[in-house]
Coordinates of C-alpha atoms in Angstrom, one line a residue:
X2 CA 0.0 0.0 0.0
X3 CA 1.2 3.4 -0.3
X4 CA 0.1 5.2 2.8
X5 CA 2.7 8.1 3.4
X6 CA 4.5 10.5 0.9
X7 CA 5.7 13.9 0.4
X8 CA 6.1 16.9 -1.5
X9 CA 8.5 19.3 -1.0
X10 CA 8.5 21.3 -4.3
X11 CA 7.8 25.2 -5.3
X12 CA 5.1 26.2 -7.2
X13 CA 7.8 27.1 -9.9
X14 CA 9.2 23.4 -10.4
X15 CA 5.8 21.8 -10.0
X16 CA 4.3 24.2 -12.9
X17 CA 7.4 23.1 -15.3
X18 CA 7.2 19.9 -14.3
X19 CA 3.6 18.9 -14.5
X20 CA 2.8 21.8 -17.7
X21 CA 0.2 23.4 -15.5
X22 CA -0.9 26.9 -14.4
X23 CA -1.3 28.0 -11.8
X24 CA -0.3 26.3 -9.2
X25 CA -1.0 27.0 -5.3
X26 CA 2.4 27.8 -3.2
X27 CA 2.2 24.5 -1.2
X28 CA 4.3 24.6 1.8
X29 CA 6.9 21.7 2.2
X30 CA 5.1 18.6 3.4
X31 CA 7.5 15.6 4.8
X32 CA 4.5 13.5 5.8
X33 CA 1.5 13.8 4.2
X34 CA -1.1 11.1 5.8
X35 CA -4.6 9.9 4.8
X36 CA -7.7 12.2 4.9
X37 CA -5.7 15.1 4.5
X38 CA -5.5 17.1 1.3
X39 CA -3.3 16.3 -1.7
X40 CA -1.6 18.0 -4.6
X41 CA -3.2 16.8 -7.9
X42 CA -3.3 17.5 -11.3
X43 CA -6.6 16.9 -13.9
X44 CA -7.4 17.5 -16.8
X45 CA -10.6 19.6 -17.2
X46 CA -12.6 17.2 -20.2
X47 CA -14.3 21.0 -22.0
X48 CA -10.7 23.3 -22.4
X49 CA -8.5 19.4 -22.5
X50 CA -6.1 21.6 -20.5
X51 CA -4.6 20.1 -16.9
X52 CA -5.8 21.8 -13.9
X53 CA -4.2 21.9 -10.7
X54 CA -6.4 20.8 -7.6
X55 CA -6.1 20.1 -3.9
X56 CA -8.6 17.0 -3.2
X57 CA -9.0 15.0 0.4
X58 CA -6.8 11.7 0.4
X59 CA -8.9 9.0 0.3
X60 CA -11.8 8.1 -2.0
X61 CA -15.4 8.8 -1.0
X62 CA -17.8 7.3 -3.9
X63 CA -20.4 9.3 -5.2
X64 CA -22.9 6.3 -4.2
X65 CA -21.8 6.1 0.1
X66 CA -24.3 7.4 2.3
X67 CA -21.3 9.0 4.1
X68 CA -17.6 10.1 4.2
X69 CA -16.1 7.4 6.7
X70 CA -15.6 5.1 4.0
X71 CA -12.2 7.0 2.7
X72 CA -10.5 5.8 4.9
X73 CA -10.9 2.4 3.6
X74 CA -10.0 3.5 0.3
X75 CA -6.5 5.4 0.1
X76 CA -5.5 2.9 -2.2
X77 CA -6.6 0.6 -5.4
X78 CA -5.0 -2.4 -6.4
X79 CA -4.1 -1.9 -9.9
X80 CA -5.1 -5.3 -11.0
X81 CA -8.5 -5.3 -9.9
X82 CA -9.4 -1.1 -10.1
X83 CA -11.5 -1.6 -13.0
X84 CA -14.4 -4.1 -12.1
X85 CA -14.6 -2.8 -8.2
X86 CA -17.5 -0.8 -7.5
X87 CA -15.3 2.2 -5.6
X88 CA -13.3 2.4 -8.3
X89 CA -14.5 1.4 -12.0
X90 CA -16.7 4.8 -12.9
X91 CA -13.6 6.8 -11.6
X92 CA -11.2 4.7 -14.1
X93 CA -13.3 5.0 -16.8
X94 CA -13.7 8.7 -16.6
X95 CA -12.2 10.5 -13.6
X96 CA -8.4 10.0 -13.5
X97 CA -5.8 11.8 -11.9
X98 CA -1.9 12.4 -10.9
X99 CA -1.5 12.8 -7.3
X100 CA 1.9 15.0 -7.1
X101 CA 4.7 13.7 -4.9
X102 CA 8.2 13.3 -4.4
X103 CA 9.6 10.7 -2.1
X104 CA 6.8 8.3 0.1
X105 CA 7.2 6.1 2.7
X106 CA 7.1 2.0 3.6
X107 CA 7.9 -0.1 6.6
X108 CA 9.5 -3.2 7.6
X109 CA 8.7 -5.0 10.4
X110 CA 12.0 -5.5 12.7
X111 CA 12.2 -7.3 15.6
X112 CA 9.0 -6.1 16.3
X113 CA 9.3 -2.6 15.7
X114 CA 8.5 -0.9 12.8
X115 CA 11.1 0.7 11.0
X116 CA 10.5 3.4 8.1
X117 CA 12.1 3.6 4.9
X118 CA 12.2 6.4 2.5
X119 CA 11.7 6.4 -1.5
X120 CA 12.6 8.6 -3.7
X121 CA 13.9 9.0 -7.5
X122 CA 17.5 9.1 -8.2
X123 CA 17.7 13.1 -9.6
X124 CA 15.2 14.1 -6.9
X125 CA 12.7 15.2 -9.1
X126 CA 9.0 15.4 -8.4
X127 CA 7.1 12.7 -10.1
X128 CA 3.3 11.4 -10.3
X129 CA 1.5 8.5 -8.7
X130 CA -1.6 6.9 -10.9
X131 CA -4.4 8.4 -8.7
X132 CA -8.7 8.6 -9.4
X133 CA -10.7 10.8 -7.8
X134 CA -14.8 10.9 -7.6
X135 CA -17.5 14.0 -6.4
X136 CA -19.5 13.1 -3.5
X137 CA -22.5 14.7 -1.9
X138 CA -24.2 14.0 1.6
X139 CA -27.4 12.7 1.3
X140 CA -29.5 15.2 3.5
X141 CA -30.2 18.2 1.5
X142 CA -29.4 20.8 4.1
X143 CA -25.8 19.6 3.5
X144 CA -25.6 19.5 -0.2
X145 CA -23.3 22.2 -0.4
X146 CA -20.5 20.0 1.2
X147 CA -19.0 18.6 -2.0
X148 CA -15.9 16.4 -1.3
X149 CA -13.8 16.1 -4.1
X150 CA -11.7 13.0 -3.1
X151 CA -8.8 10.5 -4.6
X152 CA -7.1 7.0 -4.5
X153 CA -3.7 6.2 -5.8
X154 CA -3.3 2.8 -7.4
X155 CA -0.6 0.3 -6.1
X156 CA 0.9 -2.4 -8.5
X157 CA 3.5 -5.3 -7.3
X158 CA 6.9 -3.8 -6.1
X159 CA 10.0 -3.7 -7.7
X160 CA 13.2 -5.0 -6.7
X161 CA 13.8 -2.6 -4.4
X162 CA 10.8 -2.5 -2.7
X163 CA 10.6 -6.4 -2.5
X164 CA 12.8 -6.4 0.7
X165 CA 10.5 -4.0 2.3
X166 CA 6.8 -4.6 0.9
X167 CA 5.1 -6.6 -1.4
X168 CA 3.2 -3.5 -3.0
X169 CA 4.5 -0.2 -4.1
X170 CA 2.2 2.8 -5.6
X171 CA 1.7 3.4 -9.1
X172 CA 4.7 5.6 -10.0
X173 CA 3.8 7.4 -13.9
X174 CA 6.3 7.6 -16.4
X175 CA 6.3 11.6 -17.8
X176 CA 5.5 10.3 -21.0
X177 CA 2.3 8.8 -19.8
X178 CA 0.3 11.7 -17.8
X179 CA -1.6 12.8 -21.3
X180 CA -2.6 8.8 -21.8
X181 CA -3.8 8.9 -18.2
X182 CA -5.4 12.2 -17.8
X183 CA -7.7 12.2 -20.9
X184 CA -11.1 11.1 -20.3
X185 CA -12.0 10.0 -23.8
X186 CA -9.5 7.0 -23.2
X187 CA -11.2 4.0 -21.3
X188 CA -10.3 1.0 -22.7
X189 CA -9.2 -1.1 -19.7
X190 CA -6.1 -2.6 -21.3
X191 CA -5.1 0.7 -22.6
X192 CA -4.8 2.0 -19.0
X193 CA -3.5 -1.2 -17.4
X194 CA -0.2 -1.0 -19.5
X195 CA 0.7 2.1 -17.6
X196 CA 0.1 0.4 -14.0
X197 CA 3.7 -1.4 -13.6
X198 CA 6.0 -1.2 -11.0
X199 CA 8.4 1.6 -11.5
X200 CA 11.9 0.7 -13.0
X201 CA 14.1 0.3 -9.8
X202 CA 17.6 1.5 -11.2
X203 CA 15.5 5.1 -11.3
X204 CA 14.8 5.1 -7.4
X205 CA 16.9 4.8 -4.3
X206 CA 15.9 4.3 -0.6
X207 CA 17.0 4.4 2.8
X208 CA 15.7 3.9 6.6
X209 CA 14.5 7.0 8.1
X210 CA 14.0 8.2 11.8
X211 CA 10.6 6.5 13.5
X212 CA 9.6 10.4 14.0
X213 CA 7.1 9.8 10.3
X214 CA 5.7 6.9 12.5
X215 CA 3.4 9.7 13.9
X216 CA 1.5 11.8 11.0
X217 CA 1.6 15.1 13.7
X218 CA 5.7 15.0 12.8
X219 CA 6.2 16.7 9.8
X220 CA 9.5 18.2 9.2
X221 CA 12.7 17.6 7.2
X222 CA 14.0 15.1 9.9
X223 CA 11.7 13.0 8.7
X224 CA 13.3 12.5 5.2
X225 CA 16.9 12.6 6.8
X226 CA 18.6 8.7 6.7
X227 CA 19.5 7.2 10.4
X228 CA 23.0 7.7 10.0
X229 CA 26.2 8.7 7.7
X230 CA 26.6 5.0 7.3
X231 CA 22.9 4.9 5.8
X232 CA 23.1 7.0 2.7
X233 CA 20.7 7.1 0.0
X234 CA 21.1 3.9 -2.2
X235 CA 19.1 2.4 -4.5
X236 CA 20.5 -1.3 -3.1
X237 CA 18.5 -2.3 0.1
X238 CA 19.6 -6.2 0.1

């Protein structure tokens, strides 16, 4: 599962990066958690021109007779997203990318659980496969609390998350965000090509202080490896 990550990008980079305007100055987030609000980009289906959008981790579907149910779905196994009832109407038509630049997994050692930080090898922001979906409470004197919510797939991890965890999220190639973005594309085996594990020569990882163990920590320590000895490599075997 993917169910920490973080951005810590200006508005500048994230513009050039992603080809979109404007984009909110975020401030630098070293732990983002579930049910808090995300950096995404979409692509608006009347101008075909990406938008940028803050939506609440954690997909609500339009159907649910309430919000709890996000919590239950930060994530979307790739192989099954498009015949689950959460997730096939968003696939089809309601796609997004979910902005990051590093996230986080853990390994279970002698009983503790120890964090590990991933991240590309030039440091660059990059895009996890995410969907998002409109949702409305039912009672009418609340209609005007829209929650626009989101998901972000996970595939089978790569080599060098195969120590760690047996999932990783859905890391985009660049070359992919148009394919994924545009509405008018919902073939299921179109999409599915793009929801592989991310080539693991391109990524590097190390353990990280327990401090991201707690979503209230949320500073650069978090991000920092344990020691000298423990610098960034993209070998974790």
């Amino acid at each position: 599962m993917c169910g920490r990550f973080t951005l810590n990008q200006s508005a500048e980079v994230l513009a050039q990066v992603f080809h979109v305007e404007p984009v909110l100055d975020l401030a630098a987030d070293f732990n983002i958690a579930p049910t808090q609000m995300v950096a995404t980009v979409l692509q608006n289906p009347e101008s075909e021109k990406r938008e940028f959008k803050q939506l609440h981790w954690g997909l609500i579907p339009s159907w649910a007779k309430d919000s709890g149910i996000c919590a239950k779905l930060i994530n979307a196994r790739a192989e099954t997203v498009a015949e689950k009832p959460a997730f096939r109407s968003a696939f089809k038509h309601r796609r997004c990318l979910v902005l990051a630049d590093g996230f986080y997994e853990w390994q279970r050692q002698q009983g503790k659980k120890q964090p590990f930080y991933f991240r590309l090898q030039d440091g660059q922001p990059f895009a996890f496969a995410g969907l998002w979906e409109r949702w409305q409470p039912l009672e009418r004197s609340l209609a005007h609390e829209e929650i626009i919510s989101c998901t972000i797939l996970t595939t089978a991890a790569n080599e060098l998350l195969q120590p760690i965890h047996e999932r990783m999220p859905v890391i985009l190639e660049p070359k992919d965000y148009d394919l994924w973005l545009d509405s008018q594309v919902q073939t299921p085996q179109t999409l599915q090509q793009l929801l592989r594990p991310y080539p693991a020569p391109a990524m590097i990882a190390y353990p990280v202080s327990t401090l991201v163990n707690n979503s209230r920590h949320n500073s650069p320590d978090c991000i920092i490896p344990l020691s000298e000895e423990n610098t960034p490599t993209n070998q974790l075997n």
